[in-house]
Short mmCIF file of C-alpha atoms in Angstrom, two decimals:
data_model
loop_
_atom_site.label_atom_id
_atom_site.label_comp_id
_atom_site.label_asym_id
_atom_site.label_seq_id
_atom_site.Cartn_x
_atom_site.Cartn_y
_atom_site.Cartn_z
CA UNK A 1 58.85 130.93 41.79
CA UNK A 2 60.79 134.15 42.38
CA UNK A 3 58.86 136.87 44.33
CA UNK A 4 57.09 139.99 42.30
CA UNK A 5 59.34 142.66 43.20
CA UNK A 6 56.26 144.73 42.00
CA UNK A 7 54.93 144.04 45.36
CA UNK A 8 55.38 145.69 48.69
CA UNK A 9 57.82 144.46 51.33
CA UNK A 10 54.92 143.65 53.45
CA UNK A 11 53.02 141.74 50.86
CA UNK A 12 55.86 139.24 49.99
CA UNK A 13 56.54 138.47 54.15
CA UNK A 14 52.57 138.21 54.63
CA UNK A 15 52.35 135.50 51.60
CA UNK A 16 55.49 133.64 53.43
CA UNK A 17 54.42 134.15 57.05
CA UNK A 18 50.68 133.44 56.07
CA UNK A 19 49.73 136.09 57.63
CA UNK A 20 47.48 139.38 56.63
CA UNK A 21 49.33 142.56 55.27
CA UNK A 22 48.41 144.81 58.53
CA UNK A 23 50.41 142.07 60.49
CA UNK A 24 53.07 141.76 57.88
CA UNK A 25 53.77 145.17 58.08
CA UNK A 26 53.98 145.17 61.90
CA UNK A 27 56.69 142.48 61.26
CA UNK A 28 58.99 144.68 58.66
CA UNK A 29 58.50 147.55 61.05
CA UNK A 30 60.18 145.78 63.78
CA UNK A 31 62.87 144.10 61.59
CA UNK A 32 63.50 147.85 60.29
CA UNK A 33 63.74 149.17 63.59
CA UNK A 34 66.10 146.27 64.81
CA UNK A 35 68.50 147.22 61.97
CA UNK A 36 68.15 144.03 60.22
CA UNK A 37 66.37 145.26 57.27
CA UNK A 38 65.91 148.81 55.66
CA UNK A 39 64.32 150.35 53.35
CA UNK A 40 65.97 150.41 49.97
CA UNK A 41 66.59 154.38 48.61
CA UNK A 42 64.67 155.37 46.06
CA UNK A 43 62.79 151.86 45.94
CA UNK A 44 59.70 151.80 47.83
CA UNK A 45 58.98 148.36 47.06
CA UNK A 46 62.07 147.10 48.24
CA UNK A 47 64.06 146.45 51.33
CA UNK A 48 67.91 145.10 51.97
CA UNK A 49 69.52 143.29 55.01
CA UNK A 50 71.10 145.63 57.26
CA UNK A 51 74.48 145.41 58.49
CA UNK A 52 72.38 143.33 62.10
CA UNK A 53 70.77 141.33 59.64
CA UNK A 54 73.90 140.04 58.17
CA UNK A 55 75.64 139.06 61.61
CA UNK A 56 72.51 137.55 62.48
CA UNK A 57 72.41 135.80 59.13
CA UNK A 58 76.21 134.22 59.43
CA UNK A 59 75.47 133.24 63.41
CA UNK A 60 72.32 131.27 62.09
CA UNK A 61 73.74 130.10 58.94
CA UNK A 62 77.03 128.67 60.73
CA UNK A 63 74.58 126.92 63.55
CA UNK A 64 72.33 125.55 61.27
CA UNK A 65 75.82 124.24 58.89
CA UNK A 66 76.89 122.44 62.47
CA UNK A 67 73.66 120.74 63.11
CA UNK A 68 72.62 119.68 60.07
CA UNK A 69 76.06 117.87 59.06
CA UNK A 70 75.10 115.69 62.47
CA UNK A 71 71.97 114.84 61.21
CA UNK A 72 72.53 114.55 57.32
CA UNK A 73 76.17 114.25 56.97
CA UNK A 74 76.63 110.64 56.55
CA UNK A 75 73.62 109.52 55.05
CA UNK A 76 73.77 108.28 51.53
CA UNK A 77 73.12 110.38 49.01
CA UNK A 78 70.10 108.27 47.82
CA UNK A 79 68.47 108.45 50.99
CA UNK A 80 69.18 112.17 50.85
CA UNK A 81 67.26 112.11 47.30
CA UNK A 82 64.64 110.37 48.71
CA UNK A 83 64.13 112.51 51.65
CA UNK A 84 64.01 115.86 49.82
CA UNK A 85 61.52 114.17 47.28
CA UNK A 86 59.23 113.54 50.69
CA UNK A 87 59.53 117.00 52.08
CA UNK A 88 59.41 118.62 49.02
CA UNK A 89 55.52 117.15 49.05
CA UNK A 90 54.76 117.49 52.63
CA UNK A 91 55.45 121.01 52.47
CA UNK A 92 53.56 121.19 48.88
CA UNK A 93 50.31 119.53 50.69
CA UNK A 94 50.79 122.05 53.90
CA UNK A 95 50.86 125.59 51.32
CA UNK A 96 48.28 124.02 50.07
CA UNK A 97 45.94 123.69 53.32
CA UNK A 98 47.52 126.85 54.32
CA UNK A 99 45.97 128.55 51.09
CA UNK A 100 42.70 127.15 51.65
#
């Protein structure tokens, strides 16, 4: 599901960091002040990646492309079914502990 854009910055990072609003907030105030994010003009509710966040972004994403080919690359693309079908529940069953 898409996030409510209705919401506050701080609301949408506390719902995926599972943490309370007071220390979601916290968290966007230091990502703000570490140029990665900022606030959007004229959009309260909203914030964009900062020029930081981006650079930040493309050193994780091009990591995370390296590492992952070693450990997924040559399986089957069965297998690879069969493993997202797995961790696609696991990680159901934990948002659902987390919630409760």
């Amino acid at each position: 599901m898409p996030p409510d854009r209705s919401t506050s910055p701080a609301a949408r990072v506390g719902d995926v960091l599972k943490v309370d609003e007071p220390q979601a907030r916290a968290q966007v105030e230091r990502l703000v002040a570490k140029g990665l994010v900022q606030p959007t003009a004229g959009e309260p509710s909203r914030i964009a990646v900062g020029e930081s966040g981006r650079a930040l972004h493309s050193r994780v994403l091009a990591a995370t492309t390296e590492i992952t080919g070693r450990l997924w690359g040559d399986l089957p693309a069965e297998q690879l079914a069969v493993a997202g079908d797995v961790l696609a529940t696991v990680l159901a069953r934990a948002n659902a502990e987390l919630a409760s």
